[in-house]
Coordinates of C-alpha atoms and ligand atoms in Angstrom, one line a residue:
M1 CA 13.3 17.3 45.1
S2 CA 11.0 14.6 46.6
S3 CA 12.1 11.1 46.2
S4 CA 8.9 10.1 44.3
F5 CA 9.5 12.9 41.8
A6 CA 13.2 11.8 41.4
T7 CA 12.0 8.3 40.8
A8 CA 9.5 9.3 38.2
L9 CA 12.1 11.4 36.5
G10 CA 14.6 8.6 36.5
A11 CA 11.9 6.2 35.1
V12 CA 11.1 8.7 32.2
A13 CA 14.9 9.2 31.5
G14 CA 15.3 5.4 31.6
L15 CA 12.4 4.8 29.1
Y16 CA 13.7 7.6 26.9
L17 CA 17.1 6.1 26.7
F18 CA 15.6 2.5 26.0
L19 CA 13.5 3.9 23.2
R20 CA 16.6 5.6 21.7
A21 CA 18.6 2.4 21.9
L22 CA 15.7 0.4 20.5
L23 CA 15.3 2.7 17.6
H24 CA 19.1 2.8 17.0
F25 CA 19.6 -1.1 17.1
T26 CA 16.5 -1.8 15.0
Q27 CA 17.3 0.6 12.2
D28 CA 19.5 -0.9 9.5
V29 CA 22.4 1.4 8.2
K30 CA 21.1 0.7 4.6
E31 CA 17.5 2.1 5.3
P32 CA 16.9 5.6 4.5
P33 CA 18.0 7.9 7.5
S34 CA 15.5 8.0 10.3
I35 CA 14.3 11.5 11.3
A36 CA 12.0 13.2 13.7
N37 CA 13.1 11.2 16.7
A38 CA 13.0 13.8 19.4
I39 CA 10.7 11.5 21.2
P40 CA 11.4 8.2 19.6
F41 CA 8.4 6.6 17.8
I42 CA 6.1 9.3 18.9
S43 CA 7.4 12.5 17.4
P44 CA 6.2 11.7 13.8
L45 CA 2.7 10.9 15.2
I46 CA 2.6 14.3 16.9
G47 CA 3.9 16.1 13.8
M48 CA 1.5 14.4 11.4
S49 CA -1.7 15.1 13.6
A50 CA -0.5 18.8 14.2
K51 CA 0.6 19.6 10.7
K52 CA -1.3 17.1 8.5
A53 CA -0.2 17.2 4.8
K54 CA 2.2 20.1 5.6
F55 CA 4.3 17.8 7.9
Y56 CA 6.0 16.2 5.0
N57 CA 7.0 19.6 3.6
A58 CA 8.4 20.7 7.0
M59 CA 10.5 17.5 7.0
R60 CA 11.8 18.1 3.5
D61 CA 12.8 21.6 4.3
K62 CA 14.4 20.7 7.6
Y63 CA 16.4 17.6 6.6
N64 CA 16.6 18.0 2.7
L65 CA 17.0 14.1 2.1
P66 CA 16.0 12.2 -1.0
I67 CA 14.1 9.7 1.1
Y68 CA 13.8 9.1 4.9
T69 CA 12.3 6.8 7.5
L70 CA 9.7 7.8 10.0
R71 CA 9.6 5.2 12.9
M72 CA 6.3 4.8 14.6
P73 CA 4.9 2.3 17.1
G74 CA 4.9 -1.0 15.1
S75 CA 5.4 0.6 11.7
R76 CA 7.9 2.3 9.5
L77 CA 7.2 4.9 6.8
Y78 CA 9.6 5.7 4.1
V79 CA 8.8 9.1 2.6
V80 CA 10.1 10.0 -0.9
N81 CA 11.2 13.5 -1.6
A82 CA 13.4 13.1 -4.7
T83 CA 11.5 13.2 -7.9
A84 CA 14.1 10.9 -9.4
L85 CA 13.2 8.2 -7.0
I86 CA 9.5 8.1 -8.0
P87 CA 9.8 6.0 -11.2
A88 CA 12.1 3.6 -9.1
V89 CA 9.2 3.1 -6.6
Q90 CA 6.5 2.9 -9.4
R91 CA 8.6 0.2 -11.4
Q92 CA 8.5 -2.1 -8.4
F93 CA 4.7 -2.5 -8.4
R94 CA 4.9 -5.9 -7.2
A95 CA 7.5 -5.6 -4.3
L96 CA 6.0 -2.2 -3.4
A97 CA 2.2 -2.9 -3.9
F98 CA -0.9 -0.6 -3.8
T99 CA -3.1 -3.7 -4.1
A100 CA -2.3 -4.5 -0.4
I101 CA -3.8 -1.2 0.7
E102 CA -6.8 -1.6 -1.7
S103 CA -7.5 -5.1 -0.3
D104 CA -7.6 -3.7 3.2
I105 CA -9.9 -0.9 2.1
A106 CA -12.3 -3.3 0.5
A107 CA -12.6 -5.2 3.9
N108 CA -12.6 -2.1 6.3
V109 CA -14.3 0.5 4.2
G110 CA -16.6 -1.5 2.0
G111 CA -17.3 -4.1 4.7
V112 CA -17.1 -7.0 2.2
S113 CA -17.6 -10.5 3.6
K114 CA -14.7 -12.7 4.4
V115 CA -15.3 -14.9 1.3
T116 CA -15.1 -11.9 -0.9
H117 CA -12.1 -10.5 0.8
R118 CA -10.3 -13.9 0.3
I119 CA -11.1 -13.6 -3.5
I120 CA -9.9 -10.0 -3.5
N121 CA -6.8 -10.8 -1.4
R122 CA -5.7 -13.7 -3.5
N123 CA -2.6 -13.3 -5.8
L124 CA -2.3 -9.7 -4.7
V125 CA 0.7 -9.0 -6.9
R126 CA 0.3 -11.6 -9.5
D127 CA -1.4 -10.7 -12.9
E128 CA -4.2 -13.1 -12.4
G129 CA -5.2 -11.6 -9.1
Y130 CA -8.5 -9.6 -8.8
L131 CA -6.9 -6.3 -8.1
M132 CA -4.1 -6.6 -10.6
S133 CA -6.7 -7.5 -13.2
F134 CA -9.0 -4.6 -12.5
P135 CA -7.4 -1.9 -14.6
K136 CA -7.5 -4.3 -17.6
Y137 CA -11.2 -4.9 -17.2
I138 CA -12.0 -1.2 -17.1
H139 CA -9.5 0.1 -19.6
S140 CA -11.7 0.3 -22.6
A141 CA -14.4 2.0 -20.6
V142 CA -12.3 4.9 -19.4
S143 CA -9.8 5.4 -22.3
A144 CA -10.4 7.4 -25.4
G145 CA -13.1 5.9 -27.5
P146 CA -16.8 5.4 -27.9
H147 CA -17.5 4.3 -24.3
L148 CA -15.6 7.2 -22.5
D149 CA -17.2 9.5 -25.1
A150 CA -20.7 8.3 -24.2
M151 CA -20.1 8.7 -20.5
N152 CA -18.6 12.2 -20.9
R153 CA -21.5 13.2 -23.2
K154 CA -24.2 12.1 -20.7
S155 CA -22.5 14.0 -17.8
V156 CA -21.9 17.1 -19.8
E157 CA -25.5 17.2 -21.0
V158 CA -26.7 16.9 -17.5
L159 CA -24.4 19.8 -16.4
A160 CA -25.5 22.0 -19.4
D161 CA -29.3 21.2 -18.9
S162 CA -28.9 22.1 -15.2
L163 CA -27.1 25.3 -15.9
E164 CA -29.6 26.2 -18.5
A165 CA -32.5 25.7 -16.1
L166 CA -30.7 27.9 -13.5
A167 CA -30.0 30.6 -16.0
R168 CA -33.8 30.7 -16.9
K169 CA -34.5 31.7 -13.4
G170 CA -32.2 34.8 -13.4
P171 CA -29.6 35.6 -10.8
A172 CA -29.3 33.2 -7.8
T173 CA -27.5 33.2 -4.6
V174 CA -25.9 29.8 -3.6
K175 CA -23.3 28.3 -1.2
M176 CA -20.7 27.7 -3.6
F177 CA -19.2 24.4 -2.5
E178 CA -22.6 22.9 -1.6
W179 CA -24.1 23.9 -5.0
I180 CA -21.1 22.7 -7.1
R181 CA -20.8 19.3 -5.4
H182 CA -24.4 18.6 -5.9
E183 CA -24.2 19.5 -9.5
L184 CA -21.1 17.4 -10.2
L185 CA -22.5 14.5 -8.1
I186 CA -25.5 14.2 -10.2
A187 CA -23.8 14.7 -13.6
T188 CA -20.9 12.3 -12.7
T189 CA -23.1 9.6 -11.4
D190 CA -25.7 9.9 -14.2
G191 CA -22.8 9.4 -16.6
V192 CA -21.6 6.3 -14.9
Y193 CA -24.8 4.7 -13.6
G194 CA -27.4 5.7 -16.3
P195 CA -31.2 6.3 -16.1
K196 CA -31.5 4.2 -12.9
N197 CA -28.7 6.3 -11.1
P198 CA -29.4 5.7 -7.4
Y199 CA -28.0 9.1 -6.5
R200 CA -31.0 10.7 -8.2
N201 CA -32.6 9.8 -4.8
P202 CA -31.8 12.7 -2.4
A203 CA -31.6 10.1 0.4
M204 CA -28.6 8.5 -1.4
E205 CA -26.9 11.8 -1.9
K206 CA -27.4 12.6 1.7
A207 CA -26.0 9.2 2.8
W208 CA -22.9 9.9 0.7
Y209 CA -22.3 13.1 2.5
K210 CA -22.7 11.4 5.9
F211 CA -20.4 8.5 4.9
E212 CA -17.5 10.4 3.1
P213 CA -16.0 12.5 5.9
S214 CA -15.7 9.5 8.2
I215 CA -13.9 7.2 5.7
M216 CA -10.7 7.4 7.9
T217 CA -12.5 6.0 10.8
F218 CA -13.3 3.0 8.7
V219 CA -9.7 2.7 7.2
L220 CA -8.2 2.7 10.6
K221 CA -10.8 0.3 12.0
L222 CA -11.6 2.7 14.8
Q223 CA -14.9 0.9 15.7
P224 CA -16.9 2.9 13.1
Q225 CA -20.2 1.3 14.3
L226 CA -19.8 3.2 17.6
L227 CA -17.5 6.2 16.8
A228 CA -19.0 7.0 13.4
K229 CA -22.5 5.6 13.8
E230 CA -24.2 7.8 11.2
A231 CA -21.5 7.2 8.6
Y232 CA -21.8 3.5 9.4
Q233 CA -25.6 3.5 9.0
A234 CA -25.2 5.6 5.7
R235 CA -22.8 3.0 4.2
E236 CA -25.2 0.1 5.1
Y237 CA -28.0 2.1 3.5
M238 CA -25.9 2.7 0.3
A239 CA -24.9 -1.0 0.1
K240 CA -28.6 -1.9 0.3
T241 CA -29.5 0.5 -2.4
W242 CA -26.7 -0.7 -4.7
Q243 CA -27.9 -4.3 -4.1
R244 CA -31.1 -3.5 -5.6
Y245 CA -29.4 -1.7 -8.5
F246 CA -27.3 -4.7 -9.4
E247 CA -29.9 -7.5 -8.6
E248 CA -32.5 -5.8 -10.8
D249 CA -29.9 -5.6 -13.6
W250 CA -30.3 -1.7 -13.8
F251 CA -26.5 -1.5 -14.3
K252 CA -27.2 -2.8 -17.9
T253 CA -28.6 0.7 -18.8
G254 CA -25.6 2.4 -17.3
S255 CA -22.0 3.1 -18.7
K256 CA -19.6 0.6 -19.9
L257 CA -17.6 1.3 -16.9
V258 CA -20.2 0.0 -14.4
Q259 CA -20.8 -3.0 -16.7
C260 CA -17.1 -3.8 -16.7
R261 CA -17.1 -3.6 -12.9
V262 CA -19.9 -6.1 -12.8
K263 CA -18.1 -8.3 -15.3
I264 CA -14.9 -8.7 -13.2
N265 CA -16.9 -9.5 -10.2
D266 CA -19.1 -12.0 -12.0
E267 CA -15.9 -13.7 -13.4
F268 CA -14.3 -13.7 -10.0
E269 CA -17.5 -15.2 -8.6
I270 CA -18.3 -12.4 -6.4
S271 CA -22.0 -12.1 -5.7
R272 CA -24.3 -9.2 -6.7
K273 CA -24.8 -8.5 -3.0
E274 CA -21.1 -8.1 -2.5
T275 CA -20.7 -6.3 -5.7
A276 CA -23.0 -3.7 -4.0
R277 CA -20.5 -3.2 -1.2
I278 CA -17.6 -2.8 -3.8
E279 CA -19.7 -0.2 -5.5
V280 CA -19.6 2.0 -2.3
L281 CA -15.8 2.1 -2.8
G282 CA -16.5 2.9 -6.5
S283 CA -18.3 6.0 -5.4
I284 CA -15.2 7.0 -3.4
A285 CA -13.0 6.8 -6.7
I286 CA -15.7 8.6 -8.7
L287 CA -16.8 11.4 -6.4
S288 CA -14.3 12.1 -3.7
N289 CA -11.8 14.2 -5.8
T290 CA -14.0 15.3 -8.7
L291 CA -16.3 17.4 -6.5
P292 CA -13.7 19.5 -4.6
A293 CA -11.6 19.8 -7.8
T294 CA -14.4 21.5 -9.5
F295 CA -14.9 23.7 -6.5
W296 CA -11.3 24.9 -6.6
M297 CA -11.2 25.2 -10.3
T298 CA -14.2 27.5 -10.1
Y299 CA -12.6 29.5 -7.2
H300 CA -9.3 30.1 -9.0
I301 CA -11.0 31.2 -12.2
F302 CA -13.5 33.5 -10.8
S303 CA -11.5 35.0 -7.9
D304 CA -8.9 36.4 -10.3
P305 CA -10.0 38.8 -13.1
V306 CA -6.9 38.1 -15.1
V307 CA -7.5 34.4 -15.2
L308 CA -11.1 34.8 -15.9
E309 CA -10.4 37.1 -18.8
D310 CA -7.7 34.9 -20.3
I311 CA -10.0 31.9 -20.2
R312 CA -13.1 33.7 -21.4
T313 CA -11.2 34.9 -24.4
E314 CA -9.9 31.5 -25.2
L315 CA -13.2 29.8 -24.9
S316 CA -15.2 32.6 -26.8
K317 CA -13.2 31.9 -29.9
G318 CA -15.0 28.5 -30.1
V319 CA -18.5 29.8 -29.6
K320 CA -20.6 29.6 -32.8
E321 CA -24.0 31.3 -33.1
V322 CA -26.6 29.5 -35.2
D323 CA -30.0 31.1 -35.5
G324 CA -29.3 33.1 -32.2
V325 CA -28.3 30.0 -30.3
P326 CA -24.7 30.1 -29.0
T327 CA -23.0 26.7 -29.1
I328 CA -19.7 25.6 -27.7
D329 CA -18.1 22.4 -28.9
M330 CA -16.5 20.0 -26.4
A331 CA -13.6 19.4 -28.8
H332 CA -12.7 23.2 -28.7
V333 CA -12.7 23.2 -24.8
K334 CA -10.5 20.3 -24.7
E335 CA -8.1 20.8 -27.6
C336 CA -8.0 24.6 -28.2
C337 CA -7.8 26.1 -24.7
P338 CA -4.4 25.7 -23.3
I339 CA -4.8 28.2 -20.6
L340 CA -7.9 26.5 -19.3
L341 CA -6.0 23.1 -19.2
S342 CA -3.1 24.8 -17.6
T343 CA -5.4 26.4 -14.9
F344 CA -6.7 22.9 -14.3
Q345 CA -3.3 21.4 -13.7
E346 CA -2.1 24.4 -11.6
M347 CA -5.3 23.9 -9.4
F348 CA -3.9 20.4 -8.7
R349 CA -0.4 21.6 -8.2
Y350 CA -1.5 24.3 -5.8
N351 CA -4.2 22.4 -3.8
A352 CA -3.4 18.6 -4.0
I353 CA -2.8 16.8 -0.8
G354 CA -2.7 13.2 -2.1
V355 CA -0.2 10.7 -0.9
S356 CA 0.6 7.7 -3.1
A357 CA 1.2 4.8 -0.7
R358 CA 2.7 1.4 -1.3
I359 CA 3.1 -1.6 1.0
A360 CA 6.5 -3.5 0.8
M361 CA 5.6 -7.1 0.2
E362 CA 9.3 -8.2 0.8
D363 CA 12.7 -6.6 1.6
H364 CA 13.7 -4.5 -1.3
L365 CA 16.9 -2.5 -2.1
L366 CA 15.4 0.7 -3.8
E367 CA 17.8 1.7 -6.6
G368 CA 20.2 -0.8 -5.2
K369 CA 20.7 1.8 -2.4
Y370 CA 18.0 2.1 0.1
L371 CA 16.7 -0.7 2.1
I372 CA 12.9 -0.9 2.3
K373 CA 11.8 -3.4 4.8
K374 CA 9.1 -5.9 4.3
G375 CA 5.6 -4.8 5.9
S376 CA 6.7 -1.1 5.8
T377 CA 4.9 1.6 3.8
V378 CA 6.4 3.8 1.1
M379 CA 4.8 7.2 0.7
I380 CA 5.0 9.8 -2.1
P381 CA 3.3 13.0 -0.9
A382 CA 2.1 15.0 -4.0
H383 CA 2.3 18.3 -2.0
V384 CA 6.1 17.8 -1.6
Q385 CA 6.6 17.4 -5.3
H386 CA 4.3 20.3 -6.0
T387 CA 6.1 22.7 -3.8
T388 CA 9.7 22.0 -4.7
T389 CA 11.4 25.2 -5.9
S390 CA 14.0 23.4 -8.0
I391 CA 11.2 22.1 -10.2
W392 CA 8.7 24.9 -10.3
G393 CA 11.0 27.9 -9.8
D394 CA 10.7 30.9 -7.7
S395 CA 7.1 31.4 -8.3
V396 CA 6.5 27.9 -6.6
N397 CA 4.2 29.4 -3.9
E398 CA 2.0 31.6 -6.2
F399 CA -1.0 30.4 -8.3
Y400 CA 0.2 31.0 -11.8
H401 CA -2.6 29.9 -14.3
K402 CA -0.3 29.7 -17.4
R403 CA 2.3 27.6 -15.7
F404 CA 1.6 24.5 -17.7
V405 CA 1.1 26.3 -21.1
R406 CA 3.8 25.2 -23.5
E407 CA 5.5 28.2 -25.0
P408 CA 8.2 27.7 -27.7
G409 CA 11.6 28.1 -26.1
T410 CA 10.5 27.4 -22.5
K411 CA 11.4 24.4 -20.6
R412 CA 8.6 22.2 -19.4
P413 CA 8.7 21.3 -15.6
N414 CA 9.5 17.6 -15.2
P415 CA 6.1 16.0 -15.8
I416 CA 6.9 13.2 -13.2
A417 CA 6.7 16.0 -10.5
F418 CA 3.1 16.5 -11.3
R419 CA 1.2 14.1 -9.0
G420 CA -2.5 15.2 -9.3
F421 CA -3.6 11.8 -10.5
G422 CA -0.9 9.7 -8.9
G423 CA 1.3 7.7 -11.2
G424 CA 2.7 4.2 -12.4
T425 CA 0.4 1.2 -12.6
T426 CA -2.1 2.9 -10.3
L427 CA -2.3 6.2 -12.2
C428 CA -5.9 7.2 -11.9
P429 CA -7.8 5.5 -14.8
G430 CA -10.8 7.9 -14.4
R431 CA -8.5 11.1 -15.1
H432 CA -9.9 11.7 -18.7
F433 CA -13.5 11.4 -17.5
A434 CA -13.0 13.6 -14.6
T435 CA -10.9 16.2 -16.5
T436 CA -13.5 16.5 -19.3
E437 CA -16.3 17.0 -16.7
V438 CA -14.4 19.7 -14.7
L439 CA -13.2 21.5 -17.9
M440 CA -16.8 21.6 -19.3
F441 CA -18.4 22.7 -16.2
S442 CA -15.8 25.5 -15.9
A443 CA -16.2 26.4 -19.7
L444 CA -20.0 26.7 -19.3
M445 CA -19.7 28.8 -16.1
V446 CA -17.2 31.1 -17.6
L447 CA -19.2 31.6 -20.8
R448 CA -22.6 31.9 -19.2
Y449 CA -22.2 33.3 -15.7
D450 CA -20.5 35.9 -13.7
I451 CA -19.9 34.8 -10.0
R452 CA -19.5 37.3 -7.3
P453 CA -19.0 36.6 -3.5
V454 CA -22.0 38.1 -1.6
N455 CA -19.7 39.9 0.8
G456 CA -17.9 41.7 -2.1
T457 CA -14.4 40.0 -1.8
W458 CA -13.0 36.7 -2.5
V459 CA -11.3 35.0 0.4
R460 CA -9.7 31.5 0.0
P461 CA -11.1 29.2 2.6
P462 CA -8.5 27.2 4.5
T463 CA -8.4 23.5 4.3
D464 CA -7.0 22.5 7.7
K465 CA -10.1 20.5 8.8
S466 CA -10.3 18.5 5.6
P467 CA -10.1 14.7 6.1
L468 CA -6.9 13.4 4.6
V469 CA -8.7 10.8 2.5
A470 CA -9.0 12.5 -0.9
A471 CA -6.3 13.8 -3.2
I472 CA -8.0 17.3 -3.1
P473 CA -9.1 18.9 0.1
I474 CA -12.5 20.3 0.8
P475 CA -12.8 23.9 2.1
D476 CA -13.2 24.5 5.7
W477 CA -16.1 26.9 5.1
D478 CA -18.3 27.7 2.2
I479 CA -18.5 30.9 0.1
D480 CA -22.0 32.5 -0.4
V481 CA -21.9 33.7 -4.0
E482 CA -24.3 35.3 -6.5
L483 CA -24.6 33.6 -9.9
H484 CA -25.5 36.2 -12.7
P485 CA -26.3 34.9 -16.2
R486 CA -24.4 36.9 -18.7
D487 CA -27.2 36.8 -21.3
D488 CA -30.7 35.5 -21.7
K489 CA -29.9 33.2 -24.5
E490 CA -30.5 29.4 -24.6
W491 CA -27.1 27.8 -24.9
Q492 CA -26.0 24.5 -26.4
V493 CA -23.1 22.1 -26.3
S494 CA -22.1 20.2 -29.3
F495 CA -20.0 17.1 -29.5
S496 CA -17.8 16.7 -32.7
G497 CA -15.9 13.5 -33.1
Y498 CA -14.6 11.0 -30.6
D499 CA -12.6 11.9 -27.5
K500 CA -8.9 12.4 -27.7
E501 CA -6.8 11.9 -24.6
M502 CA -5.3 15.0 -23.2
E503 CA -1.8 15.3 -21.7
I504 CA -2.6 15.4 -18.0
A505 CA -0.2 13.1 -16.1
A506 CA 3.4 12.3 -17.0
E507 CA 2.2 9.0 -18.5
D508 CA 0.1 10.9 -21.1
V509 CA 3.2 12.7 -22.2
E510 CA 5.1 10.7 -24.8
G511 CA 8.5 9.6 -23.6
A512 CA 8.2 11.1 -20.1
T513 CA 7.9 7.7 -18.4
E514 CA 8.4 4.0 -19.1
N515 CA 5.5 1.9 -19.9
L516 CA 4.6 -0.3 -16.8
N517 CA 1.9 -2.3 -18.4
H518 CA 1.7 -5.8 -16.8
Ligands
LIG601 C1 -10.5 15.0 -10.2 C2 -10.8 13.8 -10.1 C3 -9.9 12.7 -9.6 C4 -8.7 12.7 -9.0 C5 -7.9 14.0 -8.6 C6 -8.2 11.4 -8.9 C7 -6.9 11.1 -8.4 C8 -6.6 9.6 -8.1 C9 -5.3 9.3 -7.4 C10 -4.4 10.4 -6.9 C11 -5.3 8.1 -7.4 C12 -4.2 7.1 -6.8 C13 -3.1 6.8 -7.7 C14 -1.8 6.4 -7.0 O1 -1.8 6.1 -5.9 O2 -0.9 6.3 -7.8 C15 -6.4 7.5 -8.1 C16 -6.7 6.2 -8.4 C17 -7.9 5.7 -8.9 N1 -8.9 6.5 -9.4 FE1 -9.0 8.5 -9.5 N2 -9.2 10.5 -9.4 C18 -10.2 11.4 -9.9 C19 -11.4 10.8 -10.5 C20 -11.7 9.6 -10.7 C21 -12.7 9.1 -11.5 C22 -13.9 9.9 -12.0 C23 -12.6 7.7 -11.5 C24 -13.5 6.6 -12.2 C25 -14.3 7.0 -13.3 C26 -11.5 7.3 -10.8 C27 -11.0 6.1 -10.6 C28 -9.9 5.7 -9.9 C29 -9.5 4.3 -9.7 C30 -10.3 3.0 -10.0 C31 -8.3 4.3 -9.0 C32 -7.5 3.1 -8.6 C33 -6.4 2.8 -9.6 C34 -5.8 1.5 -9.4 O3 -5.8 0.8 -8.3 O4 -5.1 0.8 -10.4 N3 -10.8 8.5 -10.5 N4 -7.3 8.6 -8.5

């Protein structure tokens, strides 16, 4: 062995021992156990970049801990496995805050000015702060009632009209993801932004598709101007477009939701120019998950003849034919189709990759037991909850479309383990809007169309390349499909009565969680 090789080997061994000692002496015994330390501070990084969302499952299966620590250079992550610990984390919404993350996103992803960031960042965990006030401002716009109803109606009418126009042309061949995301993008944004919806301009839609895949480059501040140049230009284009929308008062013809968003900004003295930058973030909330969720829902229904048949039978019972015009009522789809709703929830259970993250604003003893150190991040990966055999049973790895149907005599899986829309004070406020849209699109497709893959067989695209920003992944490749209208009639959608809220998340199920309103 040459002496220089021996010296290098000695240095590596010395560094390794130093890092092990550093990790040991800086890890408090009260913290959750630290794992994945084969190469101290580095192994978790390697694992995460190699396995992405599946890394947390691998750690759960290997160590079987209720909560554990991942040590990385300059940061600590505490990852929650035990469902029982989730309410404990959510209850501490001030000590373990989501708002700290949102504030960084406003600066890094939205690119808001220093003045605006100061406003957003003030009183991060106090009720009077901007981010803590936000849910209260938009509550009436996204909860059951006339405003949500109006927004839903608009989106569903846009979808129904578009599917009608397509049916008129006869069979069509489309790229399934590309086609669905366009349909949903237009319908969703028409519902939210009204007749002056900027996404009606194809340049805006194109800008969104350029910007979205690079959001992580902005989140991590990896010089997006240089490393994601096109995405950066797309964001600037969108911000300019939004500026016009707000400065010309076009939002006044939009939904109550967009009006509430302007109201909070006005009241916190955020200019219309900066409101425009915040609206780029609004698009992330509205679009990033709705579009892929609709793709997977359509995939799961049409790729399995049993699922398709069950849902078609359920929906057909609500179709009324008046003077030869078949009509489906939205209330029937939402209230009388438990298999459709169950398929929607199972689609989340099976596909979701979202991670609820919280920043520790102070040292905190979780459940009086686990020390969470100030400045660290607590993470609740949805995929871990959704793949735990003790919750979902031996069929955990199968897509079972009736899993969430409530049959008399059967025990319902713990609703807290369903994380499709997150939970606690940051539970997705848009879930009722999004659910209605996805269910109605699915219902119209099932009633009106047959979908066949051009190559004859359904193959589920992998999602390994999907960016880890959204709660639902995008497919790695698209599927060429043929859309065949099932009849040549002109269909209609009717809307009877106001919206009722559906049981989607644990918070919608009476008595399943505590009320965390602040
Ligand atoms: C299928 C579609 C959607 C999915 C899967 C989804 C999922 C989520 C998830 C997982 C969170 C984070 C919750 C947490 O960390 O605890 C969230 C937050 C949020 N979502 Fe959604 N979302 C969807 C659609 C929408 C829509 C359509 C809107 C607006 C109309 C919206 C508005 C928001 C907002 C504003 C937040 C932040 C809440 C807060 O900070 O208090 N989402 N969503």
